[in-house]
Coordinates of C-alpha atoms and ligand atoms in Angstrom, one line a residue:
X1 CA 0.0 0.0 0.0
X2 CA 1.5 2.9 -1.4
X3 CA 0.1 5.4 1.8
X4 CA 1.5 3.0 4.0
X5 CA 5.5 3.7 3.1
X6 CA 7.6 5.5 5.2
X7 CA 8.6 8.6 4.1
X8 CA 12.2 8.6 2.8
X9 CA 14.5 11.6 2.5
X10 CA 17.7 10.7 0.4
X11 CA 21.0 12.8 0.5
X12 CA 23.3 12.8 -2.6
X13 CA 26.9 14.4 -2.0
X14 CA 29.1 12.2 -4.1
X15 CA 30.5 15.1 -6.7
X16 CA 29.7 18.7 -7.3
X17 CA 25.7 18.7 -6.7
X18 CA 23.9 18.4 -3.4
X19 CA 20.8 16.7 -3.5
X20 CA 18.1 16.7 -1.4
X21 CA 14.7 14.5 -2.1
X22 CA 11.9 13.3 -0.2
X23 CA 9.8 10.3 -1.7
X24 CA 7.3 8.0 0.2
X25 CA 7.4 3.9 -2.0
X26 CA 7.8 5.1 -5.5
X27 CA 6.1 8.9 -5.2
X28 CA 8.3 11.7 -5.6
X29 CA 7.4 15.0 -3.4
X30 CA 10.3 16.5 -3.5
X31 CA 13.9 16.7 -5.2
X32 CA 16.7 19.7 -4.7
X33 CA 19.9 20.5 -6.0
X34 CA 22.3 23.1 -5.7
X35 CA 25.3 22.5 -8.1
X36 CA 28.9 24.3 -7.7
X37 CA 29.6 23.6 -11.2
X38 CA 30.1 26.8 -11.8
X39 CA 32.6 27.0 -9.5
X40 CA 34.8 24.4 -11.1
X41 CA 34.2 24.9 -14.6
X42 CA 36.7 28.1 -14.9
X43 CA 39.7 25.0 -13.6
X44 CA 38.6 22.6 -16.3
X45 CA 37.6 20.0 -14.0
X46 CA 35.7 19.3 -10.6
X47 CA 38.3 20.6 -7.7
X48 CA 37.3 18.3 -4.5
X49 CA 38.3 20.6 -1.9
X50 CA 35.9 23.3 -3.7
X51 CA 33.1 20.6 -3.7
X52 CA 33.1 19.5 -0.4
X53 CA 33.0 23.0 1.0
X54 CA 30.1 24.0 -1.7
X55 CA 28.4 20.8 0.1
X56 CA 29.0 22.5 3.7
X57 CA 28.0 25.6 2.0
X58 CA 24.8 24.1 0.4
X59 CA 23.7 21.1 2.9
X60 CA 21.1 23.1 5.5
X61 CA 19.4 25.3 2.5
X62 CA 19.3 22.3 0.2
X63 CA 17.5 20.6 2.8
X64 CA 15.2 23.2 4.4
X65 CA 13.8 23.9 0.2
X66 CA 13.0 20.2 -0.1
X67 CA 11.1 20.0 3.1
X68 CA 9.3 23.0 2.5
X69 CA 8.7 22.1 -1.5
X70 CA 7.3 19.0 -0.1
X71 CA 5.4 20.6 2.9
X72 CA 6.7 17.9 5.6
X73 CA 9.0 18.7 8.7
X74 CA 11.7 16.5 9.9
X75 CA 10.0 15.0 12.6
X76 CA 7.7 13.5 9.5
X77 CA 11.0 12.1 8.1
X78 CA 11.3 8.3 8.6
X79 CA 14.2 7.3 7.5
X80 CA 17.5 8.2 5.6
X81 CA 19.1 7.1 2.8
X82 CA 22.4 8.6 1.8
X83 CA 25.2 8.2 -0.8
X84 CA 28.1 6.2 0.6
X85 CA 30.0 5.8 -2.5
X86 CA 31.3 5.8 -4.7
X87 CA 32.7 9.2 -5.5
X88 CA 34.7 12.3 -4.1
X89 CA 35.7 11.3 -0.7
X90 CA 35.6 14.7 1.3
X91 CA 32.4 15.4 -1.0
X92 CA 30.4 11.9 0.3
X93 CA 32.0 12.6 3.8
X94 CA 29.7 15.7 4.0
X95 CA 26.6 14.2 3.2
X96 CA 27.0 11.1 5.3
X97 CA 28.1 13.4 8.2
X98 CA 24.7 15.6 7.8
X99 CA 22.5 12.3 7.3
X100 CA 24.3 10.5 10.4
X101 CA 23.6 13.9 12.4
X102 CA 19.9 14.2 11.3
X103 CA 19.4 10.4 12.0
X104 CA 20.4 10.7 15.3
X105 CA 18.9 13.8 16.2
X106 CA 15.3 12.0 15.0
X107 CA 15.7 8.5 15.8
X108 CA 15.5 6.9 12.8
X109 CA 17.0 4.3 10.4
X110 CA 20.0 5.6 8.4
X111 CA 20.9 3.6 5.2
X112 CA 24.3 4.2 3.4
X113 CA 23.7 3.1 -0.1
X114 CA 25.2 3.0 -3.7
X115 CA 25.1 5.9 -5.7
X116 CA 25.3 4.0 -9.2
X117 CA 22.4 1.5 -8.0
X118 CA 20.7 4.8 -7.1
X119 CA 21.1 6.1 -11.5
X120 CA 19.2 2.9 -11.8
X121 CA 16.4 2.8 -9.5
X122 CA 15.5 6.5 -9.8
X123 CA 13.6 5.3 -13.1
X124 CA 11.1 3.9 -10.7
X125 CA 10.3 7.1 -9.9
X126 CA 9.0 8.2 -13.5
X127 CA 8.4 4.9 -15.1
X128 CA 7.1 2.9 -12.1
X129 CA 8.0 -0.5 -10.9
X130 CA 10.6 -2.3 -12.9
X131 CA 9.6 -6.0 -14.3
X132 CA 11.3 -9.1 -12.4
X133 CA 14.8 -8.9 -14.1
X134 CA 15.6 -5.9 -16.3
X135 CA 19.3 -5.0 -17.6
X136 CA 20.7 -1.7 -16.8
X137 CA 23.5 0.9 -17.8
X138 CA 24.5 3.6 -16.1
X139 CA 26.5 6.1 -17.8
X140 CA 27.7 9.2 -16.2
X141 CA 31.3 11.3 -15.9
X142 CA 32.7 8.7 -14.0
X143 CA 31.4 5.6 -14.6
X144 CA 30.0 3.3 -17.5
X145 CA 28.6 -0.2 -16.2
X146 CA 26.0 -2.5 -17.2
X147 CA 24.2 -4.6 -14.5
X148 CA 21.4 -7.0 -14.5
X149 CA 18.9 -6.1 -11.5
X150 CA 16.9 -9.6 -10.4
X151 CA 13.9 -8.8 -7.8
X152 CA 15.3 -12.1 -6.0
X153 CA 18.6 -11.6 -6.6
X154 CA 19.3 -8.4 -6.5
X155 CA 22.0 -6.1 -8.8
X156 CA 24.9 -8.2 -10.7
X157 CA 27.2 -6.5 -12.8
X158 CA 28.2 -7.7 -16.2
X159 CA 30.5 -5.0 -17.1
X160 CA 32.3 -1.9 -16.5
X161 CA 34.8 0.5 -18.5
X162 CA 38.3 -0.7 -18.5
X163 CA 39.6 3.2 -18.8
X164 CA 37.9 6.4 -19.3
X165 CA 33.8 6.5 -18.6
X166 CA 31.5 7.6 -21.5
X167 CA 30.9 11.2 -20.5
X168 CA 34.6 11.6 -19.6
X169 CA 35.4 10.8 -23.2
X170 CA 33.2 13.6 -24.0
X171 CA 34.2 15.8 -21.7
X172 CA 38.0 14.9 -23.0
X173 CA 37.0 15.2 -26.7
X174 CA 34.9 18.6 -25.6
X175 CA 38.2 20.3 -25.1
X176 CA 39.8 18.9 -27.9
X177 CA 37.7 20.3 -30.1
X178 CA 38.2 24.1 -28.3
X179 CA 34.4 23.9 -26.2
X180 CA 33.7 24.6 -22.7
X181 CA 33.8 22.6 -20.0
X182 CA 32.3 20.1 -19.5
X183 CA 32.4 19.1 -22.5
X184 CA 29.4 16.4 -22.8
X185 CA 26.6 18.6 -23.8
X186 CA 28.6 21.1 -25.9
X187 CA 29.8 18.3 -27.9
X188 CA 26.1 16.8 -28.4
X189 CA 24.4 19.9 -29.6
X190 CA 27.9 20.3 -31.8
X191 CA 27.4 16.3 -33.2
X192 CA 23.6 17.7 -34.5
X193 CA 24.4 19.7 -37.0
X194 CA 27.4 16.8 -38.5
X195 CA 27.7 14.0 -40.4
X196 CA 27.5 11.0 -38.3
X197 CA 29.1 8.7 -41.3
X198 CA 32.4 11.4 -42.0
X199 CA 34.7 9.4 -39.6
X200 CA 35.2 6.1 -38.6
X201 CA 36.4 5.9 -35.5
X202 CA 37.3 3.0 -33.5
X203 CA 34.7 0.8 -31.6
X204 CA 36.2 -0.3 -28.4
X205 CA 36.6 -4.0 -27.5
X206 CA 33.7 -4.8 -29.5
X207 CA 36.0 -7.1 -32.2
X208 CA 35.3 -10.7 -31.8
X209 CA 38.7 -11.5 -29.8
X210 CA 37.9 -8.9 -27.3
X211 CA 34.6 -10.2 -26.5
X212 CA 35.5 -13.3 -25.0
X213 CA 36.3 -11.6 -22.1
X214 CA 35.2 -8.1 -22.6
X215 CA 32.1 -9.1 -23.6
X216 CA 30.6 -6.2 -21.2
X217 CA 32.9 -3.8 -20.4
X218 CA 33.7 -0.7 -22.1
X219 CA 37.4 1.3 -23.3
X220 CA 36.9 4.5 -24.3
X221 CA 40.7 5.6 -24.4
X222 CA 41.5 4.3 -27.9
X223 CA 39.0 6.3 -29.4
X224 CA 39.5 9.8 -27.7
X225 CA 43.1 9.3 -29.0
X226 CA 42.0 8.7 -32.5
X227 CA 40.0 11.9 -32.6
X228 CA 43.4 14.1 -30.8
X229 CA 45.2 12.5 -33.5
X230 CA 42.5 13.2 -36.2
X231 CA 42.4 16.9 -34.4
X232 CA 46.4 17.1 -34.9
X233 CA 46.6 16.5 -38.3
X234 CA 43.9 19.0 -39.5
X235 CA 46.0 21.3 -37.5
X236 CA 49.4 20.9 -38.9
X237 CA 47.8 20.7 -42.0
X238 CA 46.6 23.9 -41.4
X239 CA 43.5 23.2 -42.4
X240 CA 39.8 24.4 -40.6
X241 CA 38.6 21.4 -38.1
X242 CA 35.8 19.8 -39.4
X243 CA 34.6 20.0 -35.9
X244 CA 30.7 18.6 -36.0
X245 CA 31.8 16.1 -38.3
X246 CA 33.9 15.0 -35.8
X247 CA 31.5 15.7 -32.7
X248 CA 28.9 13.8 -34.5
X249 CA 31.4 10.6 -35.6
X250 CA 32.5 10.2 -32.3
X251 CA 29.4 10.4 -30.3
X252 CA 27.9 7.7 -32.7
X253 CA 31.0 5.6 -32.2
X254 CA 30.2 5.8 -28.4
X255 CA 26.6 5.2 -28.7
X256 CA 27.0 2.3 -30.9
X257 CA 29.3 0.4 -28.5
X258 CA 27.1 1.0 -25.6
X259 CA 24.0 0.3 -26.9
X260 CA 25.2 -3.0 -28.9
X261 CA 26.6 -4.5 -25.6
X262 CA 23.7 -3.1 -23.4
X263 CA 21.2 -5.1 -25.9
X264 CA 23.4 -7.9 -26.0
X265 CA 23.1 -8.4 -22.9
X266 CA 19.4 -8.2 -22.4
X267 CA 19.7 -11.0 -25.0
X268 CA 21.9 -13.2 -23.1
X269 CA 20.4 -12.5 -19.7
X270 CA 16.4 -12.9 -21.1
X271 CA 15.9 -9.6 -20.4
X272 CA 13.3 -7.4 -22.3
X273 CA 13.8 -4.3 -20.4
X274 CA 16.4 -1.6 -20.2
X275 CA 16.9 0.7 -17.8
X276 CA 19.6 3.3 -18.6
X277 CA 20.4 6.3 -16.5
X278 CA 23.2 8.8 -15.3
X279 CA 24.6 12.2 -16.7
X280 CA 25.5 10.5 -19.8
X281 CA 22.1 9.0 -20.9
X282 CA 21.2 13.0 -21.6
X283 CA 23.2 12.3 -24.7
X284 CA 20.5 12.8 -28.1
X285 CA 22.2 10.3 -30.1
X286 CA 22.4 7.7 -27.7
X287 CA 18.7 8.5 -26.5
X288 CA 18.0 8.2 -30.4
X289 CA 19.9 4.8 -31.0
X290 CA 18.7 3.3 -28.0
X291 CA 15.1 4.0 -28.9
X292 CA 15.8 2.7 -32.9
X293 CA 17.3 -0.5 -32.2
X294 CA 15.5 -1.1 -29.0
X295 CA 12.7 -1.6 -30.8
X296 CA 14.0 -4.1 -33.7
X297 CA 15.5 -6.1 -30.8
X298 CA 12.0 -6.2 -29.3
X299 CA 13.6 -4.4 -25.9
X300 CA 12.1 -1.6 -24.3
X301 CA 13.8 0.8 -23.2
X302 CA 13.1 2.8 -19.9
X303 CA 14.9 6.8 -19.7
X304 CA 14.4 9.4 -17.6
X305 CA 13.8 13.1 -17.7
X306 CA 17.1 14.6 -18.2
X307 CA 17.0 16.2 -14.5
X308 CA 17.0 12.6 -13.0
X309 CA 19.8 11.5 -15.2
X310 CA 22.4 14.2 -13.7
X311 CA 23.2 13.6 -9.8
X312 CA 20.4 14.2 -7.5
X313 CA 18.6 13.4 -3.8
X314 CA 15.2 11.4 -5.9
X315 CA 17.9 8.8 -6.6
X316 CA 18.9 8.2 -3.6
X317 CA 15.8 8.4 -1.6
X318 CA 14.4 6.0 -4.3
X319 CA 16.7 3.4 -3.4
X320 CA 16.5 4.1 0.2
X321 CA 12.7 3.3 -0.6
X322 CA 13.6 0.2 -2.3
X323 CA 16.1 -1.1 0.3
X324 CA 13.0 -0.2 3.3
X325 CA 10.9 -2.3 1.0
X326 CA 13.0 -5.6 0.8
X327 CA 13.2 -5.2 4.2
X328 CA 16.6 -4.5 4.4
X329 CA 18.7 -4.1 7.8
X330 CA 19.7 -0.3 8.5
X331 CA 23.5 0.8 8.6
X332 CA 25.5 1.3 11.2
X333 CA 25.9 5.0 12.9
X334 CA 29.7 4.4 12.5
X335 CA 29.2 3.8 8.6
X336 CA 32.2 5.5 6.4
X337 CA 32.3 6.7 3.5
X338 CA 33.9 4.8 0.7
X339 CA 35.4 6.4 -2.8
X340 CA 35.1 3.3 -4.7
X341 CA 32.5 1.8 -3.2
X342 CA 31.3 -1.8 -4.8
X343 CA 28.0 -3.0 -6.1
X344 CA 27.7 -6.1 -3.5
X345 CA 25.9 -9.6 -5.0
X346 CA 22.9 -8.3 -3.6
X347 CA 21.7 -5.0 -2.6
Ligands
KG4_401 O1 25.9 11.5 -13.6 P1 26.6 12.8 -13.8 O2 25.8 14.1 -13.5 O3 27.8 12.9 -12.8 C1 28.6 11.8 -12.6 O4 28.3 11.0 -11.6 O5 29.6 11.7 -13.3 O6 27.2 12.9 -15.3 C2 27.9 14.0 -15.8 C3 28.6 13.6 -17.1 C4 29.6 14.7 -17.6 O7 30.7 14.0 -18.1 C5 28.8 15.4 -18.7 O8 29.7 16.0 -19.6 C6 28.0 14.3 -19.3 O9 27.6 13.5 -18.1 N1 26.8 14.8 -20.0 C7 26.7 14.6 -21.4 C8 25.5 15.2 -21.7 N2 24.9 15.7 -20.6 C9 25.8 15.5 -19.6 N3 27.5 14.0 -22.2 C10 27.1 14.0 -23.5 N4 25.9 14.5 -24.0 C11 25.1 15.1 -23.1 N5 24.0 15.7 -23.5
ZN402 ZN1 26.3 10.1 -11.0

């Protein structure tokens, strides 16, 4: 019974956004963020110590605007789920610091959970309950991984990327190619206006010799270093960079790989359902290609809204929802936070 759930606020902290998000079972009421990209973006990259003080900076306002956007106080809060990894450790250290503070103070349940298994289940949230065994891919800045996420038995991962993640490549390629950072959305709207078919660049462990035991995981190193090397010799050529050629060639070479393995492995595992989420699956030609060959592989595919695809509290509180639901036993007060966090064989 869906009034029945405890109401669940979640606490994300792992990079540059705070997130703050109240949900009771699988109904959103509220969902905050306060980002300090800005603050990075001038360095070319996220600077940790500026994170984690943007987090001090951000936590009590975050908060006090989802409460209110969700007209509940804290003593209506009944539990707390939180992002223990993986990600920046001061940055995580904050939020599980707030949530260990705020479950203390109100005597409730704190549970530290995953914040990739979070990109996954936030999809509940918009697209409601998964089926029984669904395959999922989470693509973001820092990580590319493709899971299969059983009911009974819980999330299994079937692959992750060897090097750089997908929306690093982008982000890599974005300054290659002389655009802001990051890079990842600059690059997209740039890959719209080129031609998808002007390069051919190289698709990542995807020939047959790699895929005995890459079958699943993902390198997106070779082909950054293709486009710097295509980038190098327009340039000593002297000649004007085709640049949305190249935007577009590349993004299709990293949609391609991801979405042939992700449907591969819906194959393999019996799965007719794909969930994909994080900050990469924003991506318009992935979106595109996912839907298009979703649907002659007789897959459907479950996205997001772009705002639940980029770091936030619903996530979070979505899987604290789910981990409440199975019934799961609460963390410990003296729970720490854990950069590189793994997906356990059931959770
Ligand atoms: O999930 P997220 O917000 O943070 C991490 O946990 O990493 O993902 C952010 C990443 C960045 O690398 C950003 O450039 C990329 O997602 N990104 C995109 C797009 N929107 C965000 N990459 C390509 N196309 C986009 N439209
Ligand atoms: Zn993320």
């Amino acid at each position: 019974m869906q009034a029945a759930e405890p109401l669940v606020l979640g606490i994300e902290t792992s990079c540059d956004e705070t997130g703050v998000a109240l949900v009771r079972g699988r109904t959103l009421l509220a969902d905050v963020t306060a980002s300090s990209m800005d603050e990075h973006a001038r360095y070319g990259g996220i600077i940790p110590e500026i994170a984690s003080r943007a987090h001090v900076d951000s936590f009590v306002p975050t908060l006090d605007a989802a409460l209110e956007a969700a007209q509940v106080t804290l003593d209506d809060v009944e539990a707390i789920a939180v992002t223990r990894g993986p990600g920046l450790i001061g940055s995580l250290s904050v939020g599980l610091a707030g949530a260990k503070a705020l479950a203390l103070s109100l005597g409730v349940p704190l549970y530290g959970v995953h914040h990739i298994v979070g990109h996954v289940m936030v999809d509940e949230l918009v697209n409601g309950p998964f089926p029984e065994r669904v395959v999922a891919m989470v693509v973001s800045g820092g990580h590319s991984s493709l899971m299969v996420v059983d009911q009974h038995d819980g999330v299994r991962i079937l692959g992750e990327t060897l090097d750089d993640a997908a929306g690093e490549a982008f982000d890599k390629v974005g300054r290659l190619l002389g655009l802001p950072y990051p890079g990842g959305p600059h690059v997209d709207k740039l890959a719209a206006t080129g031609n998808r078919e002007a390069f051919n660049f190289p698709r990542g462990l995807t020939a047959a010799k790699d895929c005995v035991r890459h079958a699943y995981n993902f390198s997106f190193s070779g082909l950054k270093t293709a486009v710097a090397r295509l980038v190098e010799s327009f340039e000593q050529r002297g000649e004007e960079l085709p640049a949305a050629d190249i935007a577009a060639s590349f993004s299709y070479a990293v949609a391609d790989v991801l979405v042939t393995k992700a449907l591969n492995a819906c194959r393999e595992e019996g799965a007719t359902t794909l969930v994909v989420g994080g900050g990469f699956s924003a991506n318009s030609q992935l979106r595109e290609l996912l839907r298009e060959r979703g649907q002659q592989a007789g897959v459907s595919i479950r996205l997001s809204p772009i705002r639940y695809c980029t770091d936030n509290g619903a996530m979070i509180a979505a899987l604290g929802s789910t981990v409440l639901r199975q019934g799961s036993e609460p963390s410990p007060l003296d729970i720490g936070a854990d950069s590189a966090l793994e997906i356990p064989a059931a959770s």
